[in-house]
mmCIF file of N, CA and C in Angstrom:
data_model
loop_
_atom_site.group_PDB
_atom_site.id
_atom_site.type_symbol
_atom_site.label_atom_id
_atom_site.label_comp_id
_atom_site.label_asym_id
_atom_site.label_seq_id
_atom_site.Cartn_x
_atom_site.Cartn_y
_atom_site.Cartn_z
ATOM 1 N N UNK A 1 -12.022 48.321 -35.655
ATOM 2 C CA UNK A 1 -11.323 49.562 -35.353
ATOM 3 C C UNK A 1 -11.978 50.737 -36.064
ATOM 4 N N UNK A 2 -12.495 50.519 -37.237
ATOM 5 C CA UNK A 2 -13.097 51.593 -38.010
ATOM 6 C C UNK A 2 -14.320 52.169 -37.297
ATOM 7 N N UNK A 3 -15.153 51.306 -36.775
ATOM 8 C CA UNK A 3 -16.394 51.759 -36.133
ATOM 9 C C UNK A 3 -16.180 52.207 -34.695
ATOM 10 N N UNK A 4 -15.214 51.635 -34.029
ATOM 11 C CA UNK A 4 -14.989 51.959 -32.622
ATOM 12 C C UNK A 4 -15.590 50.890 -31.723
ATOM 13 N N UNK A 5 -14.988 50.750 -30.550
ATOM 14 C CA UNK A 5 -15.362 49.709 -29.593
ATOM 15 C C UNK A 5 -16.809 49.773 -29.114
ATOM 16 N N UNK A 6 -17.387 50.966 -29.119
ATOM 17 C CA UNK A 6 -18.725 51.124 -28.546
ATOM 18 C C UNK A 6 -19.792 51.423 -29.593
ATOM 19 N N UNK A 7 -19.473 51.186 -30.846
ATOM 20 C CA UNK A 7 -20.457 51.342 -31.921
ATOM 21 C C UNK A 7 -21.536 50.276 -31.734
ATOM 22 N N UNK A 8 -22.805 50.612 -31.983
ATOM 23 C CA UNK A 8 -23.887 49.638 -31.774
ATOM 24 C C UNK A 8 -23.682 48.309 -32.509
ATOM 25 N N UNK A 9 -23.174 48.347 -33.721
ATOM 26 C CA UNK A 9 -22.940 47.092 -34.450
ATOM 27 C C UNK A 9 -21.849 46.260 -33.788
ATOM 28 N N UNK A 10 -20.821 46.922 -33.302
ATOM 29 C CA UNK A 10 -19.732 46.226 -32.622
ATOM 30 C C UNK A 10 -20.242 45.621 -31.310
ATOM 31 N N UNK A 11 -21.083 46.352 -30.597
ATOM 32 C CA UNK A 11 -21.647 45.836 -29.350
ATOM 33 C C UNK A 11 -22.486 44.593 -29.614
ATOM 34 N N UNK A 12 -23.263 44.595 -30.692
ATOM 35 C CA UNK A 12 -24.073 43.413 -31.028
ATOM 36 C C UNK A 12 -23.184 42.214 -31.357
ATOM 37 N N UNK A 13 -22.099 42.452 -32.088
ATOM 38 C CA UNK A 13 -21.181 41.360 -32.406
ATOM 39 C C UNK A 13 -20.541 40.821 -31.123
ATOM 40 N N UNK A 14 -20.223 41.707 -30.207
ATOM 41 C CA UNK A 14 -19.637 41.269 -28.941
ATOM 42 C C UNK A 14 -20.646 40.461 -28.116
ATOM 43 N N UNK A 15 -21.924 40.839 -28.179
ATOM 44 C CA UNK A 15 -22.951 40.048 -27.502
ATOM 45 C C UNK A 15 -23.021 38.647 -28.097
ATOM 46 N N UNK A 16 -22.927 38.566 -29.416
ATOM 47 C CA UNK A 16 -22.906 37.259 -30.070
ATOM 48 C C UNK A 16 -21.672 36.461 -29.663
ATOM 49 N N UNK A 17 -20.534 37.137 -29.549
ATOM 50 C CA UNK A 17 -19.302 36.465 -29.128
ATOM 51 C C UNK A 17 -19.466 35.885 -27.723
ATOM 52 N N UNK A 18 -20.115 36.624 -26.851
ATOM 53 C CA UNK A 18 -20.357 36.126 -25.489
ATOM 54 C C UNK A 18 -21.257 34.901 -25.524
ATOM 55 N N UNK A 19 -22.286 34.956 -26.326
ATOM 56 C CA UNK A 19 -23.218 33.833 -26.434
ATOM 57 C C UNK A 19 -22.512 32.601 -27.007
ATOM 58 N N UNK A 20 -21.702 32.810 -28.033
ATOM 59 C CA UNK A 20 -20.955 31.706 -28.643
ATOM 60 C C UNK A 20 -19.967 31.118 -27.632
ATOM 61 N N UNK A 21 -19.311 31.975 -26.875
ATOM 62 C CA UNK A 21 -18.384 31.488 -25.848
ATOM 63 C C UNK A 21 -19.134 30.634 -24.825
ATOM 64 N N UNK A 22 -20.300 31.083 -24.429
ATOM 65 C CA UNK A 22 -21.101 30.319 -23.469
ATOM 66 C C UNK A 22 -21.482 28.958 -24.050
ATOM 67 N N UNK A 23 -21.990 28.974 -25.266
ATOM 68 C CA UNK A 23 -22.377 27.718 -25.909
ATOM 69 C C UNK A 23 -21.178 26.813 -26.147
ATOM 70 N N UNK A 24 -20.018 27.411 -26.341
ATOM 71 C CA UNK A 24 -18.792 26.656 -26.575
ATOM 72 C C UNK A 24 -18.113 26.166 -25.310
ATOM 73 N N UNK A 25 -18.766 26.328 -24.182
ATOM 74 C CA UNK A 25 -18.201 25.834 -22.933
ATOM 75 C C UNK A 25 -17.158 26.738 -22.312
ATOM 76 N N UNK A 26 -17.190 28.018 -22.651
ATOM 77 C CA UNK A 26 -16.259 28.991 -22.086
ATOM 78 C C UNK A 26 -17.026 30.020 -21.245
ATOM 79 N N UNK A 27 -17.568 29.598 -20.103
ATOM 80 C CA UNK A 27 -18.392 30.518 -19.320
ATOM 81 C C UNK A 27 -17.629 31.720 -18.773
ATOM 82 N N UNK A 28 -16.347 31.544 -18.461
ATOM 83 C CA UNK A 28 -15.568 32.675 -17.940
ATOM 84 C C UNK A 28 -15.477 33.757 -19.006
ATOM 85 N N UNK A 29 -15.116 33.371 -20.214
ATOM 86 C CA UNK A 29 -15.020 34.343 -21.316
ATOM 87 C C UNK A 29 -16.372 34.995 -21.586
ATOM 88 N N UNK A 30 -17.419 34.187 -21.587
ATOM 89 C CA UNK A 30 -18.766 34.723 -21.823
ATOM 90 C C UNK A 30 -19.139 35.751 -20.756
ATOM 91 N N UNK A 31 -18.843 35.432 -19.500
ATOM 92 C CA UNK A 31 -19.161 36.354 -18.402
ATOM 93 C C UNK A 31 -18.349 37.636 -18.518
ATOM 94 N N UNK A 32 -17.070 37.506 -18.844
ATOM 95 C CA UNK A 32 -16.217 38.697 -18.966
ATOM 96 C C UNK A 32 -16.707 39.626 -20.077
ATOM 97 N N UNK A 33 -17.042 39.065 -21.219
ATOM 98 C CA UNK A 33 -17.541 39.890 -22.329
ATOM 99 C C UNK A 33 -18.847 40.555 -21.936
ATOM 100 N N UNK A 34 -19.759 39.785 -21.331
ATOM 101 C CA UNK A 34 -21.057 40.338 -20.944
ATOM 102 C C UNK A 34 -20.914 41.429 -19.888
ATOM 103 N N UNK A 35 -20.005 41.243 -18.947
ATOM 104 C CA UNK A 35 -19.783 42.281 -17.930
ATOM 105 C C UNK A 35 -19.222 43.550 -18.553
ATOM 106 N N UNK A 36 -18.308 43.384 -19.489
ATOM 107 C CA UNK A 36 -17.756 44.553 -20.178
ATOM 108 C C UNK A 36 -18.858 45.293 -20.930
ATOM 109 N N UNK A 37 -19.709 44.552 -21.610
ATOM 110 C CA UNK A 37 -20.818 45.174 -22.334
ATOM 111 C C UNK A 37 -21.789 45.869 -21.375
ATOM 112 N N UNK A 38 -22.061 45.231 -20.258
ATOM 113 C CA UNK A 38 -22.953 45.843 -19.267
ATOM 114 C C UNK A 38 -22.383 47.169 -18.787
ATOM 115 N N UNK A 39 -21.085 47.200 -18.581
ATOM 116 C CA UNK A 39 -20.430 48.432 -18.146
ATOM 117 C C UNK A 39 -20.539 49.522 -19.218
ATOM 118 N N UNK A 40 -20.335 49.153 -20.461
ATOM 119 C CA UNK A 40 -20.462 50.122 -21.570
ATOM 120 C C UNK A 40 -21.865 50.720 -21.588
ATOM 121 N N UNK A 41 -22.872 49.866 -21.500
ATOM 122 C CA UNK A 41 -24.262 50.348 -21.528
ATOM 123 C C UNK A 41 -24.602 51.167 -20.282
ATOM 124 N N UNK A 42 -24.067 50.757 -19.152
ATOM 125 C CA UNK A 42 -24.310 51.491 -17.906
ATOM 126 C C UNK A 42 -23.737 52.907 -18.005
ATOM 127 N N UNK A 43 -22.499 53.013 -18.497
ATOM 128 C CA UNK A 43 -21.885 54.332 -18.656
ATOM 129 C C UNK A 43 -22.655 55.198 -19.656
ATOM 130 N N UNK A 44 -23.286 54.538 -20.638
ATOM 131 C CA UNK A 44 -24.063 55.273 -21.645
ATOM 132 C C UNK A 44 -25.469 55.623 -21.142
ATOM 133 N N UNK A 45 -25.821 55.148 -19.948
ATOM 134 C CA UNK A 45 -27.135 55.457 -19.385
ATOM 135 C C UNK A 45 -28.258 54.573 -19.886
ATOM 136 N N UNK A 46 -27.928 53.447 -20.502
ATOM 137 C CA UNK A 46 -28.939 52.523 -21.016
ATOM 138 C C UNK A 46 -29.133 51.398 -20.002
ATOM 139 N N UNK A 47 -30.008 51.648 -19.027
ATOM 140 C CA UNK A 47 -30.207 50.697 -17.931
ATOM 141 C C UNK A 47 -30.764 49.372 -18.416
ATOM 142 N N UNK A 48 -31.615 49.400 -19.403
ATOM 143 C CA UNK A 48 -32.218 48.162 -19.903
ATOM 144 C C UNK A 48 -31.172 47.266 -20.570
ATOM 145 N N UNK A 49 -30.366 47.840 -21.454
ATOM 146 C CA UNK A 49 -29.319 47.058 -22.120
ATOM 147 C C UNK A 49 -28.278 46.588 -21.105
ATOM 148 N N UNK A 50 -27.921 47.451 -20.163
ATOM 149 C CA UNK A 50 -26.943 47.073 -19.142
ATOM 150 C C UNK A 50 -27.448 45.888 -18.332
ATOM 151 N N UNK A 51 -28.711 45.933 -17.947
ATOM 152 C CA UNK A 51 -29.265 44.843 -17.147
ATOM 153 C C UNK A 51 -29.368 43.555 -17.965
ATOM 154 N N UNK A 52 -29.679 43.674 -19.235
ATOM 155 C CA UNK A 52 -29.703 42.491 -20.093
ATOM 156 C C UNK A 52 -28.346 41.817 -20.130
ATOM 157 N N UNK A 53 -27.297 42.620 -20.240
ATOM 158 C CA UNK A 53 -25.946 42.063 -20.238
ATOM 159 C C UNK A 53 -25.552 41.524 -18.866
ATOM 160 N N UNK A 54 -26.023 42.146 -17.803
ATOM 161 C CA UNK A 54 -25.774 41.618 -16.459
ATOM 162 C C UNK A 54 -26.418 40.236 -16.322
ATOM 163 N N UNK A 55 -27.623 40.085 -16.845
ATOM 164 C CA UNK A 55 -28.288 38.785 -16.780
ATOM 165 C C UNK A 55 -27.542 37.738 -17.597
ATOM 166 N N UNK A 56 -27.015 38.129 -18.749
ATOM 167 C CA UNK A 56 -26.201 37.205 -19.546
ATOM 168 C C UNK A 56 -24.939 36.814 -18.781
ATOM 169 N N UNK A 57 -24.314 37.795 -18.154
ATOM 170 C CA UNK A 57 -23.113 37.519 -17.356
ATOM 171 C C UNK A 57 -23.443 36.585 -16.194
ATOM 172 N N UNK A 58 -24.590 36.809 -15.562
ATOM 173 C CA UNK A 58 -24.983 35.971 -14.426
ATOM 174 C C UNK A 58 -25.219 34.529 -14.862
ATOM 175 N N UNK A 59 -25.819 34.346 -16.020
ATOM 176 C CA UNK A 59 -26.049 32.999 -16.540
ATOM 177 C C UNK A 59 -24.718 32.294 -16.780
ATOM 178 N N UNK A 60 -23.788 32.992 -17.412
ATOM 179 C CA UNK A 60 -22.468 32.406 -17.668
ATOM 180 C C UNK A 60 -21.740 32.150 -16.348
ATOM 181 N N UNK A 61 -21.825 33.083 -15.422
ATOM 182 C CA UNK A 61 -21.162 32.980 -14.120
ATOM 183 C C UNK A 61 -21.599 31.722 -13.377
ATOM 184 N N UNK A 62 -22.869 31.387 -13.487
ATOM 185 C CA UNK A 62 -23.382 30.189 -12.811
ATOM 186 C C UNK A 62 -22.739 28.911 -13.346
ATOM 187 N N UNK A 63 -22.203 28.968 -14.551
ATOM 188 C CA UNK A 63 -21.581 27.795 -15.160
ATOM 189 C C UNK A 63 -20.087 27.689 -14.848
ATOM 190 N N UNK A 64 -19.525 28.686 -14.187
ATOM 191 C CA UNK A 64 -18.102 28.665 -13.835
ATOM 192 C C UNK A 64 -17.913 27.688 -12.682
ATOM 193 N N UNK A 65 -17.049 26.715 -12.866
ATOM 194 C CA UNK A 65 -16.857 25.666 -11.857
ATOM 195 C C UNK A 65 -15.723 25.956 -10.883
ATOM 196 N N UNK A 66 -14.773 26.760 -11.259
ATOM 197 C CA UNK A 66 -13.659 27.099 -10.373
ATOM 198 C C UNK A 66 -14.147 28.131 -9.356
ATOM 199 N N UNK A 67 -14.199 27.766 -8.068
ATOM 200 C CA UNK A 67 -14.753 28.695 -7.078
ATOM 201 C C UNK A 67 -13.974 30.006 -6.965
ATOM 202 N N UNK A 68 -12.664 29.965 -7.098
ATOM 203 C CA UNK A 68 -11.891 31.212 -7.000
ATOM 204 C C UNK A 68 -12.183 32.134 -8.177
ATOM 205 N N UNK A 69 -12.238 31.576 -9.366
ATOM 206 C CA UNK A 69 -12.563 32.391 -10.550
ATOM 207 C C UNK A 69 -14.006 32.881 -10.443
ATOM 208 N N UNK A 70 -14.878 32.023 -9.936
ATOM 209 C CA UNK A 70 -16.274 32.418 -9.740
ATOM 210 C C UNK A 70 -16.413 33.567 -8.762
ATOM 211 N N UNK A 71 -15.599 33.540 -7.703
ATOM 212 C CA UNK A 71 -15.634 34.638 -6.731
ATOM 213 C C UNK A 71 -15.179 35.950 -7.359
ATOM 214 N N UNK A 72 -14.116 35.893 -8.144
ATOM 215 C CA UNK A 72 -13.614 37.119 -8.785
ATOM 216 C C UNK A 72 -14.639 37.693 -9.749
ATOM 217 N N UNK A 73 -15.200 36.838 -10.583
ATOM 218 C CA UNK A 73 -16.232 37.311 -11.509
ATOM 219 C C UNK A 73 -17.467 37.778 -10.748
ATOM 220 N N UNK A 74 -17.810 37.051 -9.699
ATOM 221 C CA UNK A 74 -18.988 37.396 -8.913
ATOM 222 C C UNK A 74 -18.882 38.764 -8.262
ATOM 223 N N UNK A 75 -17.692 39.096 -7.778
ATOM 224 C CA UNK A 75 -17.496 40.428 -7.179
ATOM 225 C C UNK A 75 -17.761 41.522 -8.219
ATOM 226 N N UNK A 76 -17.210 41.323 -9.396
ATOM 227 C CA UNK A 76 -17.408 42.311 -10.459
ATOM 228 C C UNK A 76 -18.884 42.385 -10.860
ATOM 229 N N UNK A 77 -19.496 41.228 -10.994
ATOM 230 C CA UNK A 77 -20.911 41.161 -11.357
ATOM 231 C C UNK A 77 -21.780 41.852 -10.315
ATOM 232 N N UNK A 78 -21.564 41.518 -9.047
ATOM 233 C CA UNK A 78 -22.407 42.092 -7.989
ATOM 234 C C UNK A 78 -22.186 43.589 -7.824
ATOM 235 N N UNK A 79 -20.984 44.059 -8.045
ATOM 236 C CA UNK A 79 -20.724 45.494 -7.951
ATOM 237 C C UNK A 79 -21.548 46.243 -8.989
ATOM 238 N N UNK A 80 -21.487 45.796 -10.218
ATOM 239 C CA UNK A 80 -22.239 46.460 -11.282
ATOM 240 C C UNK A 80 -23.736 46.281 -11.092
ATOM 241 N N UNK A 81 -24.152 45.094 -10.740
ATOM 242 C CA UNK A 81 -25.570 44.796 -10.554
ATOM 243 C C UNK A 81 -26.140 45.645 -9.425
ATOM 244 N N UNK A 82 -25.400 45.816 -8.352
ATOM 245 C CA UNK A 82 -25.854 46.647 -7.236
ATOM 246 C C UNK A 82 -26.007 48.105 -7.669
ATOM 247 N N UNK A 83 -25.070 48.585 -8.471
ATOM 248 C CA UNK A 83 -25.188 49.949 -9.004
ATOM 249 C C UNK A 83 -26.454 50.098 -9.836
ATOM 250 N N UNK A 84 -26.711 49.124 -10.693
ATOM 251 C CA UNK A 84 -27.915 49.179 -11.528
ATOM 252 C C UNK A 84 -29.181 49.115 -10.683
ATOM 253 N N UNK A 85 -29.176 48.267 -9.668
ATOM 254 C CA UNK A 85 -30.363 48.112 -8.812
ATOM 255 C C UNK A 85 -30.645 49.352 -7.990
ATOM 256 N N UNK A 86 -29.631 50.176 -7.751
ATOM 257 C CA UNK A 86 -29.808 51.397 -6.967
ATOM 258 C C UNK A 86 -30.469 52.499 -7.784
ATOM 259 N N UNK A 87 -30.457 52.357 -9.087
ATOM 260 C CA UNK A 87 -31.059 53.368 -9.953
ATOM 261 C C UNK A 87 -32.457 52.971 -10.383
ATOM 262 N N UNK A 88 -32.890 53.590 -11.455
ATOM 263 C CA UNK A 88 -34.186 53.236 -12.021
ATOM 264 C C UNK A 88 -33.952 52.304 -13.197
ATOM 265 N N UNK A 89 -34.908 51.444 -13.422
ATOM 266 C CA UNK A 89 -34.784 50.500 -14.516
ATOM 267 C C UNK A 89 -35.117 49.099 -14.068
ATOM 268 N N UNK A 90 -34.929 48.133 -14.958
ATOM 269 C CA UNK A 90 -35.355 46.768 -14.654
ATOM 270 C C UNK A 90 -34.592 46.118 -13.496
ATOM 271 N N UNK A 91 -33.350 46.480 -13.279
ATOM 272 C CA UNK A 91 -32.591 45.876 -12.175
ATOM 273 C C UNK A 91 -33.193 46.253 -10.825
ATOM 274 N N UNK A 92 -33.715 47.457 -10.725
ATOM 275 C CA UNK A 92 -34.320 47.909 -9.467
ATOM 276 C C UNK A 92 -35.599 47.134 -9.142
ATOM 277 N N UNK A 93 -36.230 46.597 -10.187
ATOM 278 C CA UNK A 93 -37.486 45.871 -9.999
ATOM 279 C C UNK A 93 -37.287 44.395 -9.681
ATOM 280 N N UNK A 94 -36.060 43.921 -9.748
ATOM 281 C CA UNK A 94 -35.804 42.496 -9.542
ATOM 282 C C UNK A 94 -34.739 42.269 -8.465
ATOM 283 N N UNK A 95 -34.988 42.819 -7.303
ATOM 284 C CA UNK A 95 -34.046 42.690 -6.188
ATOM 285 C C UNK A 95 -33.848 41.233 -5.771
ATOM 286 N N UNK A 96 -34.870 40.395 -5.958
ATOM 287 C CA UNK A 96 -34.759 38.997 -5.568
ATOM 288 C C UNK A 96 -33.675 38.262 -6.364
ATOM 289 N N UNK A 97 -33.499 38.618 -7.625
ATOM 290 C CA UNK A 97 -32.455 37.990 -8.442
ATOM 291 C C UNK A 97 -31.064 38.402 -7.947
ATOM 292 N N UNK A 98 -30.937 39.652 -7.538
ATOM 293 C CA UNK A 98 -29.678 40.135 -6.991
ATOM 294 C C UNK A 98 -29.364 39.397 -5.686
ATOM 295 N N UNK A 99 -30.357 39.226 -4.849
ATOM 296 C CA UNK A 99 -30.149 38.508 -3.582
ATOM 297 C C UNK A 99 -29.769 37.057 -3.831
ATOM 298 N N UNK A 100 -30.329 36.457 -4.853
ATOM 299 C CA UNK A 100 -29.968 35.087 -5.212
ATOM 300 C C UNK A 100 -28.497 35.009 -5.617
ATOM 301 N N UNK A 101 -28.031 35.999 -6.365
ATOM 302 C CA UNK A 101 -26.621 36.044 -6.770
ATOM 303 C C UNK A 101 -25.725 36.242 -5.550
ATOM 304 N N UNK A 102 -26.151 37.057 -4.624
ATOM 305 C CA UNK A 102 -25.372 37.250 -3.390
ATOM 306 C C UNK A 102 -25.274 35.947 -2.600
ATOM 307 N N UNK A 103 -26.353 35.192 -2.577
ATOM 308 C CA UNK A 103 -26.342 33.899 -1.888
ATOM 309 C C UNK A 103 -25.373 32.938 -2.566
ATOM 310 N N UNK A 104 -25.330 32.973 -3.876
ATOM 311 C CA UNK A 104 -24.384 32.120 -4.599
ATOM 312 C C UNK A 104 -22.950 32.499 -4.237
ATOM 313 N N UNK A 105 -22.689 33.790 -4.073
ATOM 314 C CA UNK A 105 -21.346 34.229 -3.685
ATOM 315 C C UNK A 105 -20.955 33.621 -2.341
ATOM 316 N N UNK A 106 -21.883 33.556 -1.415
ATOM 317 C CA UNK A 106 -21.594 32.959 -0.112
ATOM 318 C C UNK A 106 -21.249 31.476 -0.256
ATOM 319 N N UNK A 107 -21.993 30.783 -1.114
ATOM 320 C CA UNK A 107 -21.708 29.364 -1.346
ATOM 321 C C UNK A 107 -20.343 29.184 -2.014
ATOM 322 N N UNK A 108 -20.026 30.066 -2.964
ATOM 323 C CA UNK A 108 -18.719 29.992 -3.623
ATOM 324 C C UNK A 108 -17.591 30.237 -2.625
ATOM 325 N N UNK A 109 -17.789 31.189 -1.744
ATOM 326 C CA UNK A 109 -16.767 31.476 -0.729
ATOM 327 C C UNK A 109 -16.544 30.252 0.155
ATOM 328 N N UNK A 110 -17.612 29.583 0.505
ATOM 329 C CA UNK A 110 -17.494 28.369 1.319
ATOM 330 C C UNK A 110 -16.755 27.279 0.553
ATOM 331 N N UNK A 111 -17.065 27.104 -0.725
ATOM 332 C CA UNK A 111 -16.365 26.104 -1.546
ATOM 333 C C UNK A 111 -14.879 26.455 -1.668
ATOM 334 N N UNK A 112 -14.579 27.730 -1.825
ATOM 335 C CA UNK A 112 -13.183 28.154 -1.930
ATOM 336 C C UNK A 112 -12.432 27.877 -0.638
ATOM 337 N N UNK A 113 -13.078 28.139 0.502
ATOM 338 C CA UNK A 113 -12.457 27.846 1.807
ATOM 339 C C UNK A 113 -12.209 26.354 1.956
ATOM 340 N N UNK A 114 -13.169 25.557 1.561
ATOM 341 C CA UNK A 114 -13.038 24.096 1.652
ATOM 342 C C UNK A 114 -11.918 23.582 0.749
ATOM 343 N N UNK A 115 -11.755 24.198 -0.414
ATOM 344 C CA UNK A 115 -10.708 23.776 -1.346
ATOM 345 C C UNK A 115 -9.323 24.099 -0.816
ATOM 346 N N UNK A 116 -9.205 25.141 -0.001
ATOM 347 C CA UNK A 116 -7.922 25.530 0.584
ATOM 348 C C UNK A 116 -7.473 24.587 1.689
ATOM 349 N N UNK A 117 -8.396 23.882 2.277
ATOM 350 C CA UNK A 117 -8.059 23.025 3.431
ATOM 351 C C UNK A 117 -7.604 21.667 3.007
#
């Protein structure tokens, strides 16, 4: 609270928390923290840091086994990732990774439909 939610030291600790959550078998939590961090960096105009956090979120997202939760996280991930890819920076240079994530969303949607039947 003293430093504030967006202080650089606090952001680094939150990145570590996301990594620990991922290693601890909590991919949903890891993805949520990483997406929040990506949003903070995006709003601050730091495309490189934002994209790094998007990649961390994407890694955690791939480990989410619940298709419905994966779809919800995926929508948030793809929305932010698409915004980053539309600008300048590393996300714009790696459109193939974004397309791969979009393809995963289609597979998740199919799994979710199959689970409903």
